[in-house]
Structures are given as structure tokens and as C-alpha cells.
Tab-separated table of C-alpha atoms in Angstrom:
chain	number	residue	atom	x	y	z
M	5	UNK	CA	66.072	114.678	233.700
M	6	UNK	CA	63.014	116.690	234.545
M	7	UNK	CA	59.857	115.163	234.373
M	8	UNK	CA	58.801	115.993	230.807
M	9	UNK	CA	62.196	115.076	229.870
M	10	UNK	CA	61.110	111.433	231.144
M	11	UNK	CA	57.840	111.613	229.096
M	12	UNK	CA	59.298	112.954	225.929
M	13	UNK	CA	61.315	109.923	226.387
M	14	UNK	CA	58.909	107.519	226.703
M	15	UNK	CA	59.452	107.116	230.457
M	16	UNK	CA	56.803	106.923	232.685
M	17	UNK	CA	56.865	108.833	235.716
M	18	UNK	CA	54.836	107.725	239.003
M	19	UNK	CA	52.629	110.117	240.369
M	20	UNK	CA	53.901	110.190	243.802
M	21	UNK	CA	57.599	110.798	242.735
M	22	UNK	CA	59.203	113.399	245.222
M	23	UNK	CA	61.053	116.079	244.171
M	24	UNK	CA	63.202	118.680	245.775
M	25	UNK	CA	62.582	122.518	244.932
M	26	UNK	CA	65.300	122.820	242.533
M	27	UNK	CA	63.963	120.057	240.591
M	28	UNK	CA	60.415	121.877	241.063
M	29	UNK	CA	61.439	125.007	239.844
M	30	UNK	CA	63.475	123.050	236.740
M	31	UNK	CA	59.997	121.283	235.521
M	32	UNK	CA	57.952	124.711	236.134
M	33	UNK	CA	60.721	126.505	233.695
M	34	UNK	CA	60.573	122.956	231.389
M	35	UNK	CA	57.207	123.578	230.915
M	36	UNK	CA	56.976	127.210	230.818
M	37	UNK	CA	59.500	126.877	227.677
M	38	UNK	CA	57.507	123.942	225.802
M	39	UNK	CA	54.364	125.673	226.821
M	40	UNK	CA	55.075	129.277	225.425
M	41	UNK	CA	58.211	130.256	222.370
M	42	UNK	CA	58.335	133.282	223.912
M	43	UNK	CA	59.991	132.612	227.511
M	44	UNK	CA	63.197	133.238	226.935
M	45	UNK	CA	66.004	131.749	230.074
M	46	UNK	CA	68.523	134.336	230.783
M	47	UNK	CA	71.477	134.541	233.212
M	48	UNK	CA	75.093	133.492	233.620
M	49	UNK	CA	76.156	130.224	233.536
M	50	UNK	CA	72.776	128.674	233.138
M	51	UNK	CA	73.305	127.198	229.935
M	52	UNK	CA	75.765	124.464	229.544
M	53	UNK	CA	77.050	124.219	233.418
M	54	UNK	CA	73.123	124.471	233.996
M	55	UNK	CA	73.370	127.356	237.030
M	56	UNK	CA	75.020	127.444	239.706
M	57	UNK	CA	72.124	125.816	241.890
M	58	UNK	CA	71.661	123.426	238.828
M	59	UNK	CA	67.820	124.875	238.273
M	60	UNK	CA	68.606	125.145	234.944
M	61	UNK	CA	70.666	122.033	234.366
M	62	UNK	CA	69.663	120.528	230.606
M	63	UNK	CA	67.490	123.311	229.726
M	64	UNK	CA	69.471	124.746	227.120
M	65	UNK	CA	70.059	121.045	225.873
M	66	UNK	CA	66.303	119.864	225.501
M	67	UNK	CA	65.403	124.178	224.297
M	68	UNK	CA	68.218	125.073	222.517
M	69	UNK	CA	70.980	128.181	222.933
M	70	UNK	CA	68.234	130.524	221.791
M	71	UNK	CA	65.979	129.946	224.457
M	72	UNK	CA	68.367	129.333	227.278
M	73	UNK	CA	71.044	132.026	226.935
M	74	UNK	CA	74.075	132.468	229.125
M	75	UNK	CA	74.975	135.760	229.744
M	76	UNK	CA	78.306	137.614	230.997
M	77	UNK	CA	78.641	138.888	234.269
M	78	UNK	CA	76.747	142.041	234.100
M	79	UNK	CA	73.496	141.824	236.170
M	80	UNK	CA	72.607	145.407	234.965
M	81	UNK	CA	72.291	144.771	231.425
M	82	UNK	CA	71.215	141.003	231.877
M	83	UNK	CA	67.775	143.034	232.953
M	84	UNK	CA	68.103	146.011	230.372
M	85	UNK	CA	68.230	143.538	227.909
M	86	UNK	CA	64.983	141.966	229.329
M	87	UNK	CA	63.379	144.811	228.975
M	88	UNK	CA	64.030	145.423	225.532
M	89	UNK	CA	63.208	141.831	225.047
M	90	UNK	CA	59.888	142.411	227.014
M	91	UNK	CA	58.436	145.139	224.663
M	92	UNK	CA	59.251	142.807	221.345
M	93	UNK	CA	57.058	140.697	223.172
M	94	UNK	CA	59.111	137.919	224.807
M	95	UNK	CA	58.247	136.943	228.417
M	96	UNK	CA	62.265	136.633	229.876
M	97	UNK	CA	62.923	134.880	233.278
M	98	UNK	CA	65.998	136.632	234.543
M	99	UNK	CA	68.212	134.157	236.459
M	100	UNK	CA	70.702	136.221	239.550
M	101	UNK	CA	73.091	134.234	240.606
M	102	UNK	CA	73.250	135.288	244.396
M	103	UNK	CA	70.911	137.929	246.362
M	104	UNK	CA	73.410	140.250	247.120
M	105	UNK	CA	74.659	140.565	243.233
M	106	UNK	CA	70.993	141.897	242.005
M	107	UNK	CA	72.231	145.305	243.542
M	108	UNK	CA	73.797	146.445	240.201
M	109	UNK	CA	70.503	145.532	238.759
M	110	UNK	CA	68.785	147.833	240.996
M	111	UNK	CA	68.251	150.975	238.578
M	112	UNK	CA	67.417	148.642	235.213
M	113	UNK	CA	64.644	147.137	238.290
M	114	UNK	CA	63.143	150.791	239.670
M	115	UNK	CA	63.271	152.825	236.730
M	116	UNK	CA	62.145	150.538	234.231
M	117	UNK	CA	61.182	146.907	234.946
M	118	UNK	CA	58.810	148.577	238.049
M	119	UNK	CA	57.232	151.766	236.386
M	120	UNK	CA	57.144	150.826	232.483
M	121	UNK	CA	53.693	149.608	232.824
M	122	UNK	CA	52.598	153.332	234.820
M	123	UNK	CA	54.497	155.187	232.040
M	124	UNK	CA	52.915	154.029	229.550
M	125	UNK	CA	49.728	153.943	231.038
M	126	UNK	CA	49.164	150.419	230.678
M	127	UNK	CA	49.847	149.618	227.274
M	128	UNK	CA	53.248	148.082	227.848
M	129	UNK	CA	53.495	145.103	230.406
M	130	UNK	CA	57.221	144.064	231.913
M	131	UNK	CA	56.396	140.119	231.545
M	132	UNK	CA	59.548	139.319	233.569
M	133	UNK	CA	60.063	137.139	236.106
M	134	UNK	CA	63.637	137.803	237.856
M	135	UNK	CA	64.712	134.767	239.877
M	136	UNK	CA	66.952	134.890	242.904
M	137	UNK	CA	68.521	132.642	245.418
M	138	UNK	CA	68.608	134.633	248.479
M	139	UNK	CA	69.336	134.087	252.508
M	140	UNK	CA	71.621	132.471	254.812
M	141	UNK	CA	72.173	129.092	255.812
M	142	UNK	CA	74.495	127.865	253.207
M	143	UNK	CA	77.835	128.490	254.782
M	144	UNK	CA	78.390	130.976	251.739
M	145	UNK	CA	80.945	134.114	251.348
M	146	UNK	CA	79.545	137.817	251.689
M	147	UNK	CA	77.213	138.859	249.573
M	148	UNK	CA	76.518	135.762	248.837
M	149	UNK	CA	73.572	135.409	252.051
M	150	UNK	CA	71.534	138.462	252.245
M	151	UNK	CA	68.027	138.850	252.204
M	152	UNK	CA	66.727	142.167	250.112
M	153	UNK	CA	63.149	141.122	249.836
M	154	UNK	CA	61.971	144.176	251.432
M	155	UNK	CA	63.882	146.462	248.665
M	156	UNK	CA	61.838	145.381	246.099
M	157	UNK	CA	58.804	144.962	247.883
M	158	UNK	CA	59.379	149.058	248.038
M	159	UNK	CA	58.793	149.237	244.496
M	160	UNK	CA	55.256	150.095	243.541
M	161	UNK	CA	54.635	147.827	240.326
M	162	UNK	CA	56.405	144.929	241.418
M	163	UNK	CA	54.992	141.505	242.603
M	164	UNK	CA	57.398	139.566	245.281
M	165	UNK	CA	56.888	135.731	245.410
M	166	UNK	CA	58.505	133.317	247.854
M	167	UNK	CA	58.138	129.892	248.242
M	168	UNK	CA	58.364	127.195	251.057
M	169	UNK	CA	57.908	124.179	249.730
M	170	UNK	CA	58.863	122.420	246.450
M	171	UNK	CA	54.900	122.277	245.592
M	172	UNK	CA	54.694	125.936	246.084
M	173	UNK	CA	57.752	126.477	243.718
M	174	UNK	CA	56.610	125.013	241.064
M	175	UNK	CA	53.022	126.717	241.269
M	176	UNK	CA	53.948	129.658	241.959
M	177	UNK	CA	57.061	130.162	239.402
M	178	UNK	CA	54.629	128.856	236.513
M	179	UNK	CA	52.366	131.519	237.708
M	180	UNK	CA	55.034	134.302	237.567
M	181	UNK	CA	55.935	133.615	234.518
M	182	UNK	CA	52.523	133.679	232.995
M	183	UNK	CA	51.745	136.678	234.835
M	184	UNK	CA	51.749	140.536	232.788
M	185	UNK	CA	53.247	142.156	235.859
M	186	UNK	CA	56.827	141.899	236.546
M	187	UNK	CA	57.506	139.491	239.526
M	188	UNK	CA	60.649	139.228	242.086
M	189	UNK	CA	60.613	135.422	242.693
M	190	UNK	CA	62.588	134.895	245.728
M	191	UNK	CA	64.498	131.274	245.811
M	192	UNK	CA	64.930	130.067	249.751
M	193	UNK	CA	68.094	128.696	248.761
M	194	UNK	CA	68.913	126.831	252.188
M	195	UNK	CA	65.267	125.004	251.288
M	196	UNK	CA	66.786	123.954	247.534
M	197	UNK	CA	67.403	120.208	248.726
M	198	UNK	CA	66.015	120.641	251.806
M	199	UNK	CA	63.143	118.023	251.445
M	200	UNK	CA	61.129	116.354	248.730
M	201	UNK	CA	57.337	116.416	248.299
M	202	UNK	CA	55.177	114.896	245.545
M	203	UNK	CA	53.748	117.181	242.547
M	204	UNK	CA	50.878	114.884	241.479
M	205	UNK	CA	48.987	116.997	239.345
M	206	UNK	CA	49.952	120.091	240.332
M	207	UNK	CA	49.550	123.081	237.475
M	208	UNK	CA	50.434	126.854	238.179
M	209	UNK	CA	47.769	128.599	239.952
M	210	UNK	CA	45.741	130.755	237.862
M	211	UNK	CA	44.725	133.897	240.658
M	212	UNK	CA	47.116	135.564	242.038
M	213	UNK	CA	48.604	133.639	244.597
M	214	UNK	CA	47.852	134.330	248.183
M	215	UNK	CA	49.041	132.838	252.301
M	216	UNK	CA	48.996	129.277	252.946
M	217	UNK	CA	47.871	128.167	256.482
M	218	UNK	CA	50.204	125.592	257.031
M	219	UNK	CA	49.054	124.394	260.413
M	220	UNK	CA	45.872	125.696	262.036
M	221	UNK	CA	45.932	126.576	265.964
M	222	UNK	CA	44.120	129.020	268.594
M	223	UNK	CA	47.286	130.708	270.571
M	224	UNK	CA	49.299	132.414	268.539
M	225	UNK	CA	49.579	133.210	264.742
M	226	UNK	CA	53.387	133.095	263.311
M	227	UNK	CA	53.639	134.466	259.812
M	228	UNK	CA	56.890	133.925	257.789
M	229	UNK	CA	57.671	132.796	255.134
M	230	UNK	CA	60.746	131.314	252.834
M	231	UNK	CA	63.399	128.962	255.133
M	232	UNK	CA	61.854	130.460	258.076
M	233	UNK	CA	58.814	128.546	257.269
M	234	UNK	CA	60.270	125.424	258.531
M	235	UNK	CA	62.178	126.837	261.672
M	236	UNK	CA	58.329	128.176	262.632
M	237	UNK	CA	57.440	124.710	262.254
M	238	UNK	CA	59.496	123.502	264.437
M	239	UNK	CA	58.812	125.808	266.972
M	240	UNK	CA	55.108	125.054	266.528
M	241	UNK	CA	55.766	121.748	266.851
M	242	UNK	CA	57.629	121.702	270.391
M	243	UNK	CA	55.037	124.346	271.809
M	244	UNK	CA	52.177	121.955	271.387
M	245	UNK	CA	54.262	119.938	273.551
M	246	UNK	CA	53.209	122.454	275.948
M	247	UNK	CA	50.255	122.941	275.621
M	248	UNK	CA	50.771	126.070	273.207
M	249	UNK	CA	48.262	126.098	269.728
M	250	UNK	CA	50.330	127.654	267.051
M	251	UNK	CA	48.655	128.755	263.817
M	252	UNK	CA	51.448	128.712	260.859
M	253	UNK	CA	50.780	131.182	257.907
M	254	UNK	CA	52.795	130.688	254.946
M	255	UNK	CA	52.541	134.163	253.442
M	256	UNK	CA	54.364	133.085	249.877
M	257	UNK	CA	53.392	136.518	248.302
M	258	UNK	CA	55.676	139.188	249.934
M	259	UNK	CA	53.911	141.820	247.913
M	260	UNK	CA	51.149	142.391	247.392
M	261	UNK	CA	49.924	140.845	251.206
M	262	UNK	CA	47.442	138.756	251.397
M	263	UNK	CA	46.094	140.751	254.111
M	264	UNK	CA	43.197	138.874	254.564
M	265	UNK	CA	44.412	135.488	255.658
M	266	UNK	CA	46.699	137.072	258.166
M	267	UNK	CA	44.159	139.278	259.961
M	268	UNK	CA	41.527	136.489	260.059
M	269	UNK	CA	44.290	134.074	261.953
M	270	UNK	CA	45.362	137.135	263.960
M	271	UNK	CA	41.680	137.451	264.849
M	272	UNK	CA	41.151	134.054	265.631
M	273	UNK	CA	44.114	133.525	267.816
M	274	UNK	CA	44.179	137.391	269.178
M	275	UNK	CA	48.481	136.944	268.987
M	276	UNK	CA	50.522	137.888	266.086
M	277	UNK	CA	54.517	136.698	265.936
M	278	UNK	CA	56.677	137.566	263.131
M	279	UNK	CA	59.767	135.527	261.862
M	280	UNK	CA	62.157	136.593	258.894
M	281	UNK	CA	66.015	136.413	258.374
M	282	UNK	CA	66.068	139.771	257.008
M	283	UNK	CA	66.993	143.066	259.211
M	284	UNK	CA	64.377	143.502	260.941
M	285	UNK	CA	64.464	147.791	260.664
M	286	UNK	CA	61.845	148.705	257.654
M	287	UNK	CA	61.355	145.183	256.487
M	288	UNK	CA	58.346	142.166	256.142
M	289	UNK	CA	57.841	142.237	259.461
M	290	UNK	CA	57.507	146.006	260.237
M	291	UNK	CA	54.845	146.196	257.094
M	292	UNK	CA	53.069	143.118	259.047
M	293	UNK	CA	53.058	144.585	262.145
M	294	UNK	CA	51.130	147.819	260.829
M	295	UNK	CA	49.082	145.794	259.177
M	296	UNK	CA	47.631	143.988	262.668
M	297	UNK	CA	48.339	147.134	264.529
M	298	UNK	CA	45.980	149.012	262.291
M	299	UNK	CA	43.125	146.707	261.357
M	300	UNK	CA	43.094	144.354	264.451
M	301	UNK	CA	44.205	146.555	267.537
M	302	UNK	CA	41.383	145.831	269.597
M	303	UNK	CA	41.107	141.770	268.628
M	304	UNK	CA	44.833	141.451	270.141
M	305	UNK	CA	45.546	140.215	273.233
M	306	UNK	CA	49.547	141.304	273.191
M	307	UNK	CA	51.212	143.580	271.103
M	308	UNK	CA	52.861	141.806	267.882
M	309	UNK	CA	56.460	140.745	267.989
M	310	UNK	CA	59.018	139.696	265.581
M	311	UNK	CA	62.018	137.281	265.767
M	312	UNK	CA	64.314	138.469	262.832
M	313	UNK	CA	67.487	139.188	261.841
M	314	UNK	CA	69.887	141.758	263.366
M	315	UNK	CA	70.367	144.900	261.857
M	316	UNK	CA	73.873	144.170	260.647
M	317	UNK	CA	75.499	142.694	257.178
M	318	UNK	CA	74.755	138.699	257.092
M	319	UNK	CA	78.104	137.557	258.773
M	320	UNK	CA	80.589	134.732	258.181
M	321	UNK	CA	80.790	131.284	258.562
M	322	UNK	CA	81.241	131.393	262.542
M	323	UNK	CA	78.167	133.551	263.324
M	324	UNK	CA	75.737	132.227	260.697
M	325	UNK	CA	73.612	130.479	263.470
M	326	UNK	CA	73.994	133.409	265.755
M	327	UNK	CA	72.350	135.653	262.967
M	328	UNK	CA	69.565	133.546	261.694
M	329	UNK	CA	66.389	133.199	263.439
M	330	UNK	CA	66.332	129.479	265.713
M	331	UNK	CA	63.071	127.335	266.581
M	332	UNK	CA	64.289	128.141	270.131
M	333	UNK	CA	64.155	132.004	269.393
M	334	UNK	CA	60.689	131.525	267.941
M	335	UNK	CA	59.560	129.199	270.752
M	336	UNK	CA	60.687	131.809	273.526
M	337	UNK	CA	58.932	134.780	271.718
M	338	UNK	CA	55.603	132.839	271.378
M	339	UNK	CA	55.721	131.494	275.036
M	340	UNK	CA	55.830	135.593	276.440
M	341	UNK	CA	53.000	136.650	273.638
M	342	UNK	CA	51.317	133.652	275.510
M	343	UNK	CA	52.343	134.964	279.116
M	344	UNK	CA	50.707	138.961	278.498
């Protein structure tokens, strides 16, 4: 049960209890639906067999069939009919089953869900949050592992969340949902019961959300974010055995950047490295790399890198490891930024 599930029932819930992300996200849509009658839960199977991550598991019990609807297997008009839903006024979270299966959404998402707001010069908001599980790690089929962040990050009108942490899932979906732009909320899905943190009195945030410096350090800044984030960690973690200061930025909003934070670390430490699962061609990392390139040329000390994915489709079950960034990969990039 989530945790307003245990009030409701008269259960009380310590304030230290840990949680994993899925339950995270769970109370953030548990609230959002008690908070507000007009988020609407849409997607398939997220009703009665509560998704297939189990985000969604009970909602449609405790909300009801109206609020939580399951839908057929037609990503496309799943997000038509949030839009339509969004100008009667409803604010519809949009659940996508895998990464890779948002594809047929992609017209319904550029043509309308992006660009309604422009076309109608601001008198119609797309409050829509479209949730998706996305990147390797999870020993899945294909299309069932990719990483299309930068795809939507592409689209001018859209706002591209990603969490790290089970704290910062819960935050920041309550904030997307809230929001009147349309948001891409990007689920780490190799992080969904990958640890447990507290959420003692933790509420959405209410600015836009912006880069979390997870650890602070003088030699190098990595920036990454999603189930990088803890493979940077890591990394960080066995440099310092060596004497090597690594500053961690959690960058959690994929678009727009929160450019400041990751120019004032690059600054600081004079070394930028960038770590993503995605391609690295056109992606995150390329956008970051302009970014320092272009506002902190002369505070750098070595040119930035990046430790990313190939330019290939994610593979199979026997090269997952080879394809996905490493600590060791990370480690080995910062140590040569360190040796310029």
C-alpha cells in the first residue's frame, strides 16, 4: 500500500520509512490523484495488473476505473486522446510501457502535445506528463532498452525530467504533473528497486526543478544523470582513492539545462566529463559539451569528454555490459582529463 493508503487506513507510517523509486513515483501519482479530480492515469495495463513496473499497482482500486484507465495497445492514440482530454481541462499522466514503444507516439508528441501551447499563442496549455521507463540494464528484449531522451529534448515546448534517486522521483513527478507545460518524465528503470531512501517530508518542488550536486570536489566535474548517476558515483568514489576530487552533478532536468550549476562546477574544477547510456552522436552530452565549450573555454584546463553509449541499437543480453557505460570507463576518462 502506498503511504496514504496506510493513513487513510489508520496506519501510521514512520518518518524514516525507505522506499524504492517505484514506490516513490506510486505515492507522488497517489497524491497527485487525491490532490487534484482532474489527473487522469492513462496507459495499458496499469489498472488492475497495476503496470508492468507495478508504479501503478492499486491505483485504480483506491481512485476508481475513471481515474486510472487502461488503455489498448495503441501508444499513438493513448496521447491523442490526452490531448483532447487536456483542452477539456484534465491534467493526464500518460503511462509508456517501454522507451522504445513511445516511437508510434512520436507525431501525437511533435505536432501537438509540443507546439499546442505556440499555436495557440498561449491560451491552451498541454498539462501532460508522459511517463517512460527507459535504458538498459534490465536484461530486457529489443526495444525494450533504448534511451531516446535526446529526441524529445529536440522538441521546442517540451520539458524532459529524469530522476536519480527515489527522493527526486517523487519531487519531481509531483512537480510535472502540476506543471502547465507538457513534460517527458524519464523513468531510470534499472534504478526502480535499485535502493531505498527516506521521503520524510518531502512535497513536489514548486520552481522548476534544476541540477543536484551530489558530491562536491575540485578535479573534475562529471555530469549525468538517470542510472548513470550511480555508476559516476562509483567512479568518484574509487578516484578519491587516488587522490582524484570528483564533483558529481545530478542534472535531473534534461531540458531545459540548468546551465548554471554546470558551468559554475566546470569553473570551479576547470574539467568537464560527460556520462550517458544514450548514443553519444547528437545527444545530452554533445548539447553539454557546447554548452562548456562556449561559455567556459578559457576556465578549462582539458577539453570536455564523454563516456557514452556506442552509436549502435542497445544490444542483447550478451553485450549489455559491453554497451553501457562502467565505473571503470568513467574512472579511466577522468584520470586522462586529470593527466592534460
Amino acid at each position: 500500500m502506498s503511504f496514504r493508503a496506510l493513513e487513510r487506513a489508520g496506519v501510521e507510517r514512520a518518518a524514516d520509512t525507505a522506499v524504492t523509486m517505484v514506490e516513490a513515483l506510486q505515492q507522488a501519482l497517489d497524491d497527485a490523484l487525491e490532490r487534484d479530480p482532474q489527473v487522469l492515469l492513462l496507459g495499458e495495463d496499469i489498472g488492475r495488473n497495476g503496470g508492468v513496473f507495478r508504479v501503478t499497482d492499486g491505483l485504480q482500486l483506491r481512485h476508481g476505473a475513471q481515474r486510472v484507465l487502461d488503455m489498448p495497445i495503441a501508444e499513438a492514440g493513448t496521447v491523442g486522446l490526452a490531448v483532447g482530454l487536456c483542452l477539456a481541462g484534465y491534467r493526464p499522466v500518460v503511462e509508456i510501457q517501454f522507451d522504445s514503444f513511445s516511437y508510434p507516439a512520436l507525431e501525437q508528441i511533435a505536432t501537438h502535445v509540443a507546439r499546442y501551447r505556440w499555436r495557440t499563442n498561449g491560451a491552451v496549455a498541454m498539462r501532460m506528463v508522459i511517463r517512460l521507463p527507459f535504458g538498459g540494464g534490465v536484461r530486457a528484449p529489443e526495444l525494450h532498452s533504448d534511451s531516446p531522451e535526446a529526441l524529445f529534448c529536440h522538441l521546442p515546448g517540451l520539458r524532459v525530467l529524469c530522476p536519480s534517486t527515489p527522493a527526486d522521483a517523487f519531487e519531481l513527478l509531483g512537480w510535472a504533473i502540476a506543471s502547465d507545460d507538457p513534460v517527458i518524465f524519464m523513468e531510470p528503470k534499472r534504478l526502480y528497486r535499485g535502493t531505498r531512501m527516506p521521503l520524510p517530508g518531502a512535497q513536489p518542488g514548486e520552481g522548476p526543478p534544476g541540477a543536484r550536486i551530489v558530491c562536491s570536489g575540485t578535479d573534475v566535474t562529471l555530469v549525468s544523470y538517470g542510472a548513470s548517476v550511480p555508476t559516476c558515483a562509483a567512479a568518484a568514489e574509487a578516484l578519491a582513492a587516488e587522490g582524484i576530487s570528483i564533483e558529481l552533478v545530478d542534472l535531473r532536468s534534461l531540458w531545459p539545462l540548468d546551465s548554471e550549476t554546470v558551468l559554475d562546477s566546470v569553473r570551479r574544477t576547470h574539467r568537464c566529463l560527460i556520462v550517458h547510456e544514450a548514443p553519444q552522436s547528437c545527444g545530452v552530452g554533445a548539447e553539454l559539451a557546447a554548452l562548456v565549450g562556449e561559455h567556459a573555454l578559457h576556465d578549462l584546463h582539458a577539453p570536455p569528454l564523454r563516456v557514452v553509449g556506442p552509436d549502435a541499437p542497445f544490444p542483447l543480453f550478451a553485450l549489455e555490459d559491453d554497451y553501457l557505460p562502467s565505473a571503470e570507463r568513467v574512472a579511466t576518462a577522468a584520470r586522462r582529463l586529470v593527466g592534460f
